[in-house]
Amino acid sequence: MLKRAGPVGEVSAASFSFADPKEERRQGTDGPASVLRMIALDVVVALLAGALVTLQTGSNARLKEAFGHPLPAVVMSSLIGIVLLVAIIAVTRTPVPSLACATSAPWTAWLGGLLGAVYAVTVVVVARELGAVTLTALVVVGQLVCSVVLDHFGLLGFELHAASAGRLLGCGLLLAGLALIWKF
């Protein structure tokens, strides 16, 4: 859920929050309707993020075509993202973690950048050949299957959630959807 981590107007480095639950309680908006609104907001934000990933893939593929190679395109795209994030940190006065704090993170915490780079180059290379729908379906199936494994074994800090029959059926249905997308 999106929550404010500090006083009104302050956003912590660990949170992209919009609502202060303490403030909601003071205003009397805490309750089932408030929870449903926050869930709805979470769903809309997640759907938007998914759409942005697809738009990013198409944009990066066009940059690859303009540059003639995927690596400079991904580097340029990443630099633009870094500049934007640094500007947001400056504007929101988000505290930068100390070196001690950064070095105390487990090694698996540092995989995100590496995995993000591999993902970005991969989708830029295959985007035009597969098309937006097939590429997105393949990515979503890969994400879902990986997510079920991570949850089932509690890897990378995720809480244990058994790979239940319902979850496995969901994966199967997604694979069936992928097959239909691939065929048609």
Tab-separated table of C-alpha atoms in Angstrom:
chain	number	residue	atom	x	y	z
A	1	MET	CA	0.000	0.000	0.000
A	2	LEU	CA	1.185	3.523	-0.611
A	3	LYS	CA	1.969	5.192	2.697
A	4	ARG	CA	3.819	8.282	3.743
A	5	ALA	CA	6.846	7.372	5.813
A	6	GLY	CA	7.223	10.613	7.702
A	7	PRO	CA	5.575	13.940	8.420
A	8	VAL	CA	3.159	15.332	5.862
A	9	GLY	CA	5.068	16.235	2.704
A	10	GLU	CA	8.132	14.111	3.495
A	11	VAL	CA	8.857	11.001	1.455
A	12	SER	CA	11.459	8.525	2.664
A	13	ALA	CA	14.026	6.819	0.442
A	14	ALA	CA	12.264	3.485	1.010
A	15	SER	CA	8.800	4.706	0.077
A	16	PHE	CA	7.000	6.356	-2.798
A	17	SER	CA	4.065	7.130	-0.611
A	18	PHE	CA	1.091	9.359	-0.988
A	19	ALA	CA	-0.992	8.901	2.167
A	20	ASP	CA	-0.184	9.246	5.845
A	21	PRO	CA	-2.182	6.571	7.721
A	22	LYS	CA	-1.891	8.545	10.981
A	23	GLU	CA	-3.304	11.615	9.254
A	24	GLU	CA	-6.136	9.508	7.791
A	25	ARG	CA	-7.036	8.232	11.277
A	26	ARG	CA	-7.040	11.790	12.663
A	27	GLN	CA	-9.403	12.870	9.888
A	28	GLY	CA	-11.664	9.846	10.463
A	29	THR	CA	-11.099	8.330	7.021
A	30	ASP	CA	-9.622	5.102	8.360
A	31	GLY	CA	-11.964	2.228	7.663
A	32	PRO	CA	-13.083	-0.266	5.008
A	33	ALA	CA	-13.875	2.401	2.405
A	34	SER	CA	-10.461	4.004	2.889
A	35	VAL	CA	-8.745	0.621	2.595
A	36	LEU	CA	-10.668	-0.147	-0.603
A	37	ARG	CA	-9.692	3.237	-2.076
A	38	MET	CA	-6.031	2.554	-1.285
A	39	ILE	CA	-6.235	-0.928	-2.841
A	40	ALA	CA	-7.876	0.577	-5.919
A	41	LEU	CA	-5.108	3.168	-6.111
A	42	ASP	CA	-2.481	0.426	-5.759
A	43	VAL	CA	-4.108	-1.525	-8.612
A	44	VAL	CA	-4.284	1.533	-10.875
A	45	VAL	CA	-0.644	2.437	-10.144
A	46	ALA	CA	0.474	-1.158	-10.852
A	47	LEU	CA	-1.476	-1.242	-14.121
A	48	LEU	CA	0.042	2.099	-15.095
A	49	ALA	CA	3.523	0.781	-14.295
A	50	GLY	CA	2.868	-2.215	-16.532
A	51	ALA	CA	1.765	0.048	-19.360
A	52	LEU	CA	4.848	2.227	-18.867
A	53	VAL	CA	7.127	-0.836	-19.160
A	54	THR	CA	5.589	-1.635	-22.545
A	55	LEU	CA	5.895	1.981	-23.689
A	56	GLN	CA	9.510	2.033	-22.481
A	57	THR	CA	10.296	-1.109	-24.456
A	58	GLY	CA	8.927	0.396	-27.661
A	59	SER	CA	10.718	3.682	-27.058
A	60	ASN	CA	14.032	1.949	-26.332
A	61	ALA	CA	13.630	-0.220	-29.454
A	62	ARG	CA	13.238	2.945	-31.544
A	63	LEU	CA	16.341	4.401	-29.905
A	64	LYS	CA	18.213	1.176	-30.755
A	65	GLU	CA	17.177	1.584	-34.388
A	66	ALA	CA	18.333	5.210	-34.397
A	67	PHE	CA	21.669	4.364	-32.722
A	68	GLY	CA	22.227	1.120	-34.635
A	69	HIS	CA	23.036	-0.920	-31.499
A	70	PRO	CA	21.126	-1.870	-28.341
A	71	LEU	CA	23.823	-1.029	-25.766
A	72	PRO	CA	24.111	2.728	-26.443
A	73	ALA	CA	20.296	2.923	-26.536
A	74	VAL	CA	19.945	1.247	-23.134
A	75	VAL	CA	22.763	3.355	-21.657
A	76	MET	CA	21.149	6.587	-22.897
A	77	SER	CA	17.744	5.520	-21.602
A	78	SER	CA	19.253	4.581	-18.235
A	79	LEU	CA	21.135	7.904	-18.001
A	80	ILE	CA	17.919	9.817	-18.581
A	81	GLY	CA	16.309	7.791	-15.781
A	82	ILE	CA	19.246	8.410	-13.452
A	83	VAL	CA	19.150	12.170	-14.082
A	84	LEU	CA	15.409	12.222	-13.360
A	85	LEU	CA	15.799	10.186	-10.151
A	86	VAL	CA	18.663	12.360	-8.892
A	87	ALA	CA	16.525	15.440	-9.540
A	88	ILE	CA	13.635	13.873	-7.593
A	89	ILE	CA	16.006	13.063	-4.709
A	90	ALA	CA	17.193	16.675	-4.696
A	91	VAL	CA	13.698	18.158	-4.857
A	92	THR	CA	12.230	15.859	-2.195
A	93	ARG	CA	15.368	16.120	-0.054
A	94	THR	CA	15.453	12.355	0.256
A	95	PRO	CA	18.348	11.378	2.508
A	96	VAL	CA	21.135	9.488	0.755
A	97	PRO	CA	22.174	6.372	2.685
A	98	SER	CA	25.566	6.327	4.350
A	99	LEU	CA	28.347	4.112	3.032
A	100	ALA	CA	27.975	1.906	6.121
A	101	CYS	CA	24.272	1.502	5.421
A	102	ALA	CA	24.901	0.697	1.761
A	103	THR	CA	27.634	-1.840	2.476
A	104	SER	CA	25.469	-3.590	5.068
A	105	ALA	CA	22.963	-4.625	2.387
A	106	PRO	CA	23.125	-8.310	1.403
A	107	TRP	CA	24.772	-9.096	-1.921
A	108	THR	CA	21.396	-10.054	-3.389
A	109	ALA	CA	20.214	-6.480	-2.827
A	110	TRP	CA	22.720	-5.333	-5.452
A	111	LEU	CA	21.421	-7.610	-8.212
A	112	GLY	CA	18.641	-5.207	-9.255
A	113	GLY	CA	20.848	-2.995	-11.401
A	114	LEU	CA	22.503	-5.952	-13.111
A	115	LEU	CA	19.201	-7.728	-13.717
A	116	GLY	CA	17.581	-4.503	-14.915
A	117	ALA	CA	20.373	-3.977	-17.445
A	118	VAL	CA	20.077	-7.560	-18.737
A	119	TYR	CA	16.298	-7.152	-19.007
A	120	ALA	CA	16.565	-3.800	-20.794
A	121	VAL	CA	19.070	-5.041	-23.386
A	122	THR	CA	17.132	-8.276	-23.933
A	123	VAL	CA	13.788	-6.615	-24.606
A	124	VAL	CA	15.366	-3.970	-26.832
A	125	VAL	CA	16.999	-6.702	-28.927
A	126	VAL	CA	13.847	-8.839	-29.342
A	127	ALA	CA	11.073	-6.199	-29.248
A	128	ARG	CA	10.601	-5.654	-32.973
A	129	GLU	CA	10.931	-9.342	-33.857
A	130	LEU	CA	8.383	-10.564	-31.295
A	131	GLY	CA	6.030	-7.586	-31.297
A	132	ALA	CA	4.636	-5.793	-28.266
A	133	VAL	CA	1.923	-8.319	-27.357
A	134	THR	CA	4.034	-11.479	-27.620
A	135	LEU	CA	6.998	-9.863	-25.855
A	136	THR	CA	4.820	-8.571	-23.044
A	137	ALA	CA	3.071	-11.933	-22.666
A	138	LEU	CA	6.426	-13.733	-22.468
A	139	VAL	CA	7.746	-11.232	-19.918
A	140	VAL	CA	4.606	-11.512	-17.783
A	141	VAL	CA	4.699	-15.327	-17.861
A	142	GLY	CA	8.380	-15.236	-16.874
A	143	GLN	CA	7.597	-12.810	-14.055
A	144	LEU	CA	4.695	-14.861	-12.764
A	145	VAL	CA	6.513	-18.196	-12.792
A	146	CYS	CA	9.560	-16.627	-11.121
A	147	SER	CA	7.271	-14.955	-8.564
A	148	VAL	CA	5.620	-18.256	-7.648
A	149	VAL	CA	9.077	-19.798	-7.093
A	150	LEU	CA	10.287	-16.814	-5.028
A	151	ASP	CA	7.148	-16.907	-2.873
A	152	HIS	CA	7.160	-20.698	-2.501
A	153	PHE	CA	10.723	-20.798	-1.198
A	154	GLY	CA	10.771	-17.355	0.461
A	155	LEU	CA	13.735	-16.206	-1.629
A	156	LEU	CA	15.121	-12.654	-1.774
A	157	GLY	CA	13.236	-11.681	1.359
A	158	PHE	CA	9.741	-12.545	0.131
A	159	GLU	CA	7.404	-14.109	2.669
A	160	LEU	CA	6.636	-17.802	2.239
A	161	HIS	CA	3.495	-18.429	0.182
A	162	ALA	CA	3.118	-22.022	-0.953
A	163	ALA	CA	2.701	-22.734	-4.651
A	164	SER	CA	-0.937	-23.701	-4.108
A	165	ALA	CA	-3.165	-25.386	-6.652
A	166	GLY	CA	-4.806	-22.020	-7.360
A	167	ARG	CA	-1.491	-20.325	-8.046
A	168	LEU	CA	-0.339	-23.189	-10.253
A	169	LEU	CA	-3.666	-23.110	-12.114
A	170	GLY	CA	-3.183	-19.362	-12.609
A	171	CYS	CA	0.256	-20.023	-14.112
A	172	GLY	CA	-1.250	-22.686	-16.362
A	173	LEU	CA	-3.960	-20.309	-17.538
A	174	LEU	CA	-1.361	-17.642	-18.235
A	175	LEU	CA	0.630	-20.179	-20.269
A	176	ALA	CA	-2.560	-21.018	-22.198
A	177	GLY	CA	-3.044	-17.293	-22.825
A	178	LEU	CA	0.553	-17.034	-24.039
A	179	ALA	CA	-0.058	-19.938	-26.432
A	180	LEU	CA	-3.112	-18.174	-27.856
A	181	ILE	CA	-1.232	-14.891	-28.212
A	182	TRP	CA	1.694	-16.666	-29.898
A	183	LYS	CA	-0.596	-18.499	-32.350
A	184	PHE	CA	-2.796	-15.561	-33.262
